[in-house]
Short mmCIF file of C-alpha atoms and ligand atoms in Angstrom, two decimals:
data_model
loop_
_atom_site.label_atom_id
_atom_site.label_comp_id
_atom_site.label_asym_id
_atom_site.label_seq_id
_atom_site.Cartn_x
_atom_site.Cartn_y
_atom_site.Cartn_z
CA MET A 1 87.36 75.54 88.78
CA LYS A 2 86.66 76.68 91.97
CA ALA A 3 84.62 80.40 92.20
CA VAL A 4 82.86 82.51 94.55
CA VAL A 5 79.38 82.90 93.15
CA LEU A 6 76.51 85.08 94.33
CA ARG A 7 73.69 82.73 93.15
CA GLY A 8 70.96 85.49 94.57
CA PRO A 9 70.45 88.32 97.09
CA GLY A 10 71.90 86.72 100.50
CA ASP A 11 72.83 83.62 98.57
CA LEU A 12 76.69 83.56 98.50
CA ALA A 13 78.67 79.96 97.58
CA LEU A 14 81.81 78.68 96.91
CA LEU A 15 81.06 76.33 94.00
CA ASP A 16 82.76 74.37 91.08
CA VAL A 17 82.23 76.14 88.09
CA PRO A 18 82.99 75.08 84.13
CA GLU A 19 86.46 76.50 83.45
CA PRO A 20 86.10 79.57 81.40
CA SER A 21 86.39 79.47 77.66
CA CYS A 22 88.95 82.09 76.04
CA PRO A 23 86.82 83.87 73.41
CA PRO A 24 88.51 85.90 70.53
CA GLY A 25 90.82 88.78 72.11
CA HIS A 26 90.84 87.57 75.40
CA ALA A 27 93.28 85.85 78.30
CA ILE A 28 92.79 83.34 80.82
CA VAL A 29 94.29 84.62 83.93
CA ARG A 30 95.43 82.84 86.97
CA MET A 31 94.03 84.60 90.16
CA THR A 32 96.67 85.36 92.63
CA HIS A 33 94.78 87.96 94.64
CA CYS A 34 91.42 89.45 94.99
CA GLY A 35 90.31 92.17 97.32
CA ILE A 36 86.82 92.04 98.75
CA CYS A 37 84.96 95.51 98.13
CA GLY A 38 82.52 97.32 100.32
CA SER A 39 80.33 97.35 97.16
CA ASP A 40 80.60 93.21 96.82
CA VAL A 41 79.05 93.23 100.60
CA ARG A 42 76.23 95.54 99.02
CA TYR A 43 75.88 93.11 95.88
CA LEU A 44 75.83 90.14 98.31
CA HIS A 45 72.73 92.26 100.22
CA GLY A 46 70.62 92.61 96.80
CA ASP A 47 71.85 96.24 96.19
CA ASN A 48 73.66 97.40 92.92
CA PRO A 49 75.77 99.97 93.74
CA TRP A 50 76.98 100.68 90.53
CA ALA A 51 73.75 101.10 88.92
CA LYS A 52 72.83 103.70 91.93
CA GLN A 53 75.99 105.56 91.70
CA THR A 54 76.65 105.99 87.90
CA LEU A 55 72.89 105.90 86.68
CA GLY A 56 70.92 106.98 89.71
CA GLU A 57 68.68 103.78 89.28
CA LYS A 58 67.71 100.87 91.24
CA ARG A 59 68.52 98.05 89.18
CA PRO A 60 68.30 94.31 89.87
CA ASN A 61 71.44 92.10 89.62
CA PRO A 62 71.62 89.04 87.32
CA SER A 63 71.97 85.91 88.89
CA ASN A 64 75.25 83.72 89.37
CA ILE A 65 77.81 86.74 89.54
CA ILE A 66 81.17 85.55 90.20
CA LEU A 67 82.04 88.57 92.45
CA GLY A 68 85.50 90.29 92.85
CA HIS A 69 86.84 93.39 90.46
CA GLU A 70 90.01 94.01 92.64
CA ALA A 71 92.13 90.97 91.20
CA THR A 72 95.77 90.67 89.78
CA GLY A 73 97.31 87.52 88.63
CA VAL A 74 99.52 85.84 85.76
CA VAL A 75 98.42 85.27 82.36
CA GLU A 76 97.92 81.64 81.70
CA ARG A 77 96.94 81.35 77.93
CA VAL A 78 95.30 83.92 75.18
CA ALA A 79 92.93 83.17 72.55
CA PRO A 80 94.71 82.13 69.13
CA ASP A 81 94.33 85.85 67.77
CA ALA A 82 95.32 87.87 71.06
CA ASP A 83 99.07 88.60 71.91
CA PRO A 84 101.07 85.65 72.92
CA ALA A 85 103.56 88.03 74.57
CA TRP A 86 101.09 88.09 77.55
CA ILE A 87 101.71 84.65 78.69
CA GLY A 88 103.21 84.47 82.04
CA LYS A 89 103.15 88.25 82.82
CA ARG A 90 101.89 89.67 86.04
CA VAL A 91 98.86 91.76 85.77
CA ALA A 92 96.24 93.78 87.31
CA LEU A 93 92.65 93.22 85.70
CA ILE A 94 91.06 96.52 84.89
CA ALA A 95 87.60 95.75 86.10
CA PHE A 96 85.55 97.78 83.60
CA GLY A 97 85.30 98.18 79.70
CA THR A 98 83.31 101.00 78.11
CA CYS A 99 81.58 101.43 74.69
CA GLY A 100 83.92 104.06 73.58
CA GLU A 101 80.88 105.46 71.55
CA CYS A 102 78.52 107.46 73.68
CA GLU A 103 78.98 111.03 74.35
CA TYR A 104 80.55 110.37 77.64
CA CYS A 105 83.32 108.15 76.45
CA ARG A 106 83.79 110.27 73.26
CA SER A 107 84.49 113.35 75.78
CA GLY A 108 86.90 111.94 78.06
CA ARG A 109 84.33 110.79 80.84
CA GLU A 110 84.24 107.06 80.25
CA GLN A 111 83.38 106.59 84.12
CA LEU A 112 79.90 107.52 83.39
CA CYS A 113 79.25 105.39 80.38
CA PRO A 114 75.94 103.69 80.45
CA ASN A 115 77.06 100.92 78.52
CA THR A 116 79.85 99.62 80.92
CA GLN A 117 80.53 95.73 81.08
CA HIS A 118 81.88 95.18 84.39
CA LEU A 119 84.11 92.01 85.81
CA GLY A 120 82.64 90.82 88.98
CA HIS A 121 79.39 93.24 89.16
CA GLY A 122 77.22 91.47 86.60
CA ALA A 123 76.62 94.26 84.36
CA GLY A 124 77.08 93.24 80.61
CA TRP A 125 77.16 89.79 80.87
CA ALA A 126 73.77 89.01 79.27
CA ASP A 127 74.66 85.46 77.28
CA SER A 128 76.74 84.06 79.69
CA PRO A 129 75.73 81.67 82.27
CA TYR A 130 78.09 83.30 84.71
CA CYS A 131 79.09 86.81 84.97
CA TYR A 132 82.66 86.37 85.51
CA GLY A 133 84.85 88.21 88.20
CA GLY A 134 87.82 88.21 89.89
CA MET A 135 86.85 85.52 92.84
CA ALA A 136 87.73 82.39 90.87
CA GLU A 137 90.86 80.27 90.27
CA ARG A 138 90.75 81.64 86.65
CA VAL A 139 89.41 84.58 84.92
CA PRO A 140 88.53 85.19 81.38
CA ILE A 141 89.21 88.69 80.33
CA LEU A 142 89.98 90.82 77.08
CA THR A 143 93.59 91.52 76.77
CA ASN A 144 93.07 95.36 76.50
CA TRP A 145 91.41 95.34 80.20
CA LEU A 146 95.05 93.72 81.45
CA ARG A 147 97.96 96.25 82.78
CA GLU A 148 101.21 94.80 83.15
CA LEU A 149 102.49 95.17 86.54
CA PRO A 150 105.83 97.17 87.36
CA ASP A 151 108.60 95.06 88.62
CA SER A 152 108.65 96.94 91.88
CA VAL A 153 104.85 96.45 92.56
CA GLY A 154 103.84 92.93 93.92
CA ASN A 155 100.57 91.36 92.98
CA LEU A 156 99.10 91.87 96.86
CA GLU A 157 99.93 95.41 96.55
CA ALA A 158 98.59 95.86 93.23
CA SER A 159 95.26 94.20 94.13
CA VAL A 160 94.09 97.55 95.58
CA LEU A 161 94.35 99.67 92.17
CA ASP A 162 90.70 99.61 91.75
CA PRO A 163 90.11 101.49 95.09
CA LEU A 164 93.21 103.48 94.30
CA GLY A 165 91.69 104.50 91.04
CA VAL A 166 88.47 105.63 92.86
CA ALA A 167 90.51 107.33 95.45
CA VAL A 168 92.37 109.37 92.74
CA HIS A 169 89.20 110.44 90.99
CA GLY A 170 87.50 111.29 94.29
CA VAL A 171 90.28 113.46 95.36
CA GLY A 172 90.38 114.89 92.03
CA ARG A 173 86.68 115.75 92.06
CA THR A 174 87.03 117.55 95.65
CA GLY A 175 89.51 119.93 93.60
CA VAL A 176 91.92 119.99 96.62
CA ARG A 177 95.01 121.94 95.93
CA ALA A 178 98.57 122.12 97.40
CA GLY A 179 98.58 123.82 100.71
CA GLN A 180 94.86 123.03 101.18
CA SER A 181 92.78 120.95 103.79
CA LEU A 182 90.92 117.83 103.42
CA LEU A 183 88.25 116.14 105.31
CA VAL A 184 87.93 112.37 104.76
CA VAL A 185 84.70 110.84 106.12
CA GLY A 186 85.21 107.08 106.24
CA ALA A 187 88.30 105.07 107.15
CA GLY A 188 87.42 102.48 104.24
CA PRO A 189 89.92 101.10 101.71
CA VAL A 190 89.04 104.63 99.68
CA GLY A 191 89.07 106.91 102.48
CA VAL A 192 92.55 105.68 103.69
CA LEU A 193 93.76 105.59 100.10
CA ALA A 194 92.53 109.22 99.64
CA VAL A 195 95.10 110.21 102.45
CA PRO A 196 98.60 109.51 100.62
CA VAL A 197 96.64 110.43 97.44
CA ALA A 198 95.75 114.06 98.56
CA ARG A 199 99.25 114.51 100.50
CA HIS A 200 100.86 113.53 97.01
CA ARG A 201 98.92 116.52 95.49
CA GLY A 202 100.35 118.64 97.99
CA ALA A 203 97.42 119.00 100.66
CA ALA A 204 98.67 120.30 103.65
CA ARG A 205 96.21 118.90 106.27
CA VAL A 206 94.33 115.61 105.87
CA VAL A 207 92.14 114.50 108.56
CA VAL A 208 89.99 111.12 108.48
CA ALA A 209 86.77 110.81 110.52
CA ASP A 210 85.27 107.18 111.43
CA LEU A 211 83.27 105.30 113.91
CA ASN A 212 85.82 102.68 114.50
CA ASP A 213 89.19 103.32 116.37
CA SER A 214 91.25 100.62 114.55
CA ALA A 215 90.38 101.83 111.18
CA LEU A 216 91.64 105.17 112.30
CA ALA A 217 94.74 103.81 113.50
CA VAL A 218 95.01 102.32 109.59
CA ALA A 219 94.35 106.01 108.28
CA GLN A 220 97.23 107.49 110.61
CA ARG A 221 99.59 104.78 109.26
CA MET A 222 98.42 105.68 105.63
CA GLY A 223 99.51 109.50 106.54
CA ALA A 224 96.75 111.10 107.94
CA HIS A 225 97.58 114.35 109.96
CA SER A 226 94.65 113.82 112.40
CA VAL A 227 92.03 111.20 113.02
CA LEU A 228 88.52 112.12 114.60
CA LEU A 229 86.09 109.53 116.36
CA ALA A 230 82.75 110.63 114.53
CA THR A 231 80.88 110.29 117.64
CA GLY A 232 79.36 112.69 120.01
CA GLY A 233 77.68 116.08 119.68
CA ASP A 234 81.23 118.13 119.76
CA LEU A 235 82.05 116.41 116.50
CA GLN A 236 81.82 119.73 114.52
CA ALA A 237 84.21 121.58 117.22
CA ARG A 238 86.64 118.64 117.33
CA ALA A 239 86.95 118.60 113.28
CA ARG A 240 87.56 122.25 113.31
CA ASP A 241 90.24 121.93 116.50
CA ALA A 242 92.12 119.21 113.79
CA ASN A 243 92.21 121.79 111.11
CA GLY A 244 93.51 124.53 113.09
CA GLY A 245 90.09 125.99 114.01
CA ARG A 246 89.35 126.62 110.17
CA LEU A 247 86.84 125.24 107.97
CA TYR A 248 87.79 122.48 105.30
CA ASP A 249 88.74 123.36 101.70
CA ALA A 250 87.54 120.09 100.62
CA ILE A 251 85.57 117.07 101.86
CA LEU A 252 85.18 113.65 100.62
CA ASP A 253 82.44 111.41 102.13
CA THR A 254 83.13 107.80 101.40
CA VAL A 255 80.34 106.53 103.38
CA GLY A 256 77.09 108.53 102.67
CA ALA A 257 77.03 110.22 105.98
CA PRO A 258 73.88 112.84 106.74
CA LEU A 259 74.64 115.90 104.99
CA GLY A 260 73.85 118.13 107.79
CA LEU A 261 76.55 116.51 109.80
CA TYR A 262 79.66 117.40 107.53
CA LEU A 263 78.87 120.24 105.23
CA PRO A 264 78.65 123.03 107.58
CA LEU A 265 82.46 122.11 107.94
CA LEU A 266 82.85 122.98 104.32
CA GLU A 267 84.95 126.54 103.57
CA ARG A 268 83.37 129.20 101.06
CA GLY A 269 84.25 128.20 97.52
CA GLY A 270 85.10 124.53 98.65
CA THR A 271 83.68 120.83 97.13
CA MET A 272 82.18 118.07 99.00
CA VAL A 273 81.88 115.05 97.27
CA THR A 274 79.88 112.02 98.19
CA MET A 275 81.10 108.67 96.99
CA THR A 276 77.74 106.85 98.35
CA VAL A 277 74.54 108.15 97.30
CA ARG A 278 71.12 107.16 98.79
CA ASP A 279 67.59 106.66 98.15
CA THR A 280 66.61 108.65 101.25
CA GLU A 281 65.73 112.15 100.94
CA GLU A 282 67.66 114.42 102.78
CA PRO A 283 66.60 118.09 103.75
CA PHE A 284 69.21 120.69 104.41
CA PRO A 285 69.21 124.23 104.35
CA THR A 286 70.38 125.56 100.87
CA LYS A 287 72.47 128.16 103.04
CA LEU A 288 75.13 125.53 103.51
CA LEU A 289 75.99 126.17 99.72
CA ALA A 290 76.11 129.95 100.48
CA GLY A 291 79.78 131.26 99.36
CA GLU A 292 79.77 128.98 96.23
CA ARG A 293 80.10 125.78 97.93
CA THR A 294 79.63 122.82 95.67
CA LEU A 295 78.04 119.50 96.80
CA THR A 296 78.60 116.48 93.87
CA SER A 297 79.26 112.75 93.61
CA SER A 298 82.29 110.83 92.47
CA CYS A 299 81.98 107.59 90.07
CA ASN A 300 84.70 104.97 89.78
CA PHE A 301 87.84 106.31 87.52
CA ARG A 302 89.06 107.16 84.34
CA PHE A 303 91.24 104.93 82.75
CA ASP A 304 94.12 107.74 82.93
CA GLU A 305 93.56 107.79 86.46
CA TYR A 306 94.31 104.04 86.89
CA GLU A 307 97.36 104.63 85.27
CA GLU A 308 98.08 107.64 87.74
CA ALA A 309 97.21 104.85 90.48
CA VAL A 310 99.93 102.23 89.19
CA ARG A 311 102.26 105.00 89.09
CA LEU A 312 101.57 106.15 92.69
CA LEU A 313 102.38 102.37 93.57
CA GLU A 314 105.38 102.12 91.57
CA SER A 315 107.03 105.54 92.92
CA GLY A 316 105.97 104.58 96.51
CA ALA A 317 103.95 107.08 97.26
CA VAL A 318 101.13 105.09 98.28
CA ASP A 319 102.14 101.90 100.40
CA PRO A 320 98.93 99.74 100.76
CA LEU A 321 100.25 97.44 103.05
CA PRO A 322 99.11 99.03 106.23
CA MET A 323 95.69 98.79 105.13
CA ILE A 324 95.38 94.86 104.02
CA THR A 325 94.32 94.00 107.49
CA HIS A 326 93.28 90.23 106.57
CA ARG A 327 93.97 87.60 103.99
CA TYR A 328 92.28 84.35 103.14
CA PRO A 329 92.63 81.88 100.68
CA LEU A 330 89.85 81.70 98.05
CA THR A 331 88.55 78.48 99.77
CA GLU A 332 87.83 80.33 102.83
CA ALA A 333 85.84 83.16 101.03
CA LEU A 334 82.64 82.94 103.08
CA GLU A 335 84.63 83.37 106.19
CA ALA A 336 86.36 86.23 104.60
CA PHE A 337 83.08 87.86 103.48
CA ARG A 338 81.75 87.52 107.22
CA VAL A 339 84.83 89.19 108.57
CA ALA A 340 84.68 91.92 105.54
CA GLY A 341 80.72 92.43 106.35
CA ASN A 342 81.29 93.13 109.96
CA LYS A 343 84.14 95.46 109.86
CA ASP A 344 83.04 97.00 113.47
CA ALA A 345 83.77 93.72 115.02
CA SER A 346 86.78 92.64 112.77
CA GLY A 347 88.55 95.83 112.51
CA ALA A 348 88.88 95.06 108.74
CA VAL A 349 89.93 97.74 106.37
CA LYS A 350 90.89 95.49 103.39
CA VAL A 351 90.25 91.84 103.02
CA VAL A 352 92.18 90.22 100.53
CA LEU A 353 91.46 86.53 98.99
CA THR A 354 94.44 84.72 97.83
CA GLY A 355 94.67 82.38 94.82
CA SER A 356 97.27 79.86 94.10
ZN1 ZN B 401 84.83 98.35 94.37
ZN1 ZN B 402 80.40 104.86 76.63
#
């Protein structure tokens, strides 16, 4: 079958790989859609964003990763011991499984589990010639990682469930409440999905900042009350203007911007969440945390938040179509990665690969 294989840093290829086997408990899913995540572009460049954001560690990637953790499809077959009722169902693939035994899993914080196995990320596939992922014609996956899609949610729309789960968790980490204001930094997929998530929670004012005009236009179509071009010395003044002259109750930084740029915009008692931690040191005056301001990070999502993401699509509270700016067949994956990796020129927000 055809698959998008990251053979090593910078070495991405569309290859014919052996058909996956279907071990006990597994299903084989025919991929219909798989989004390209910003993290896929970082894996391509040799980074390991999951290890950095969750473990705070630099970890090398294994070779031969079939990328893709934002996949949907149709179940083609199941192992003899698995429930045959799955066959023919339209499904989303939950992209990770956790151990269920560590202190994080046992305390309902499975997003912090260090023993995570990842679809399309390379973690936890020690004995396999390929680390399987969604950017392939067929994907082997444990049936308990499958989520049947409601009738009203198409496979294309459902391909955003992974970043939508990330947005649900990130917005939750900011603690933004009904009537409050949220500043979202970055109009990438998670940033623009955070807009309807926060509005669904009753946020009264959601403002998005980005360097790219076309991405900001998408943020507006996703429901942002106001958008800001994040350049120029007057950025902080314009950001306050966009919130009626006030500081923000919460800030969700999806891009890892310099702390000194946005932390001064946080209201007393508010929380700023960074979704992209960095290796570089960043000195900042601790007085920016005066007044019980909180600075923290956000990792992936909890499984109950994935269910919330499904409900947000099903109810129509989140319409992801404005953010799906580009679609390519799996066979044109390398071109799709060029577009996704050069968002400034392409204006891409979400690039989705399509299967059969
Ligand atoms: Zn991702
Ligand atoms: Zn665990």
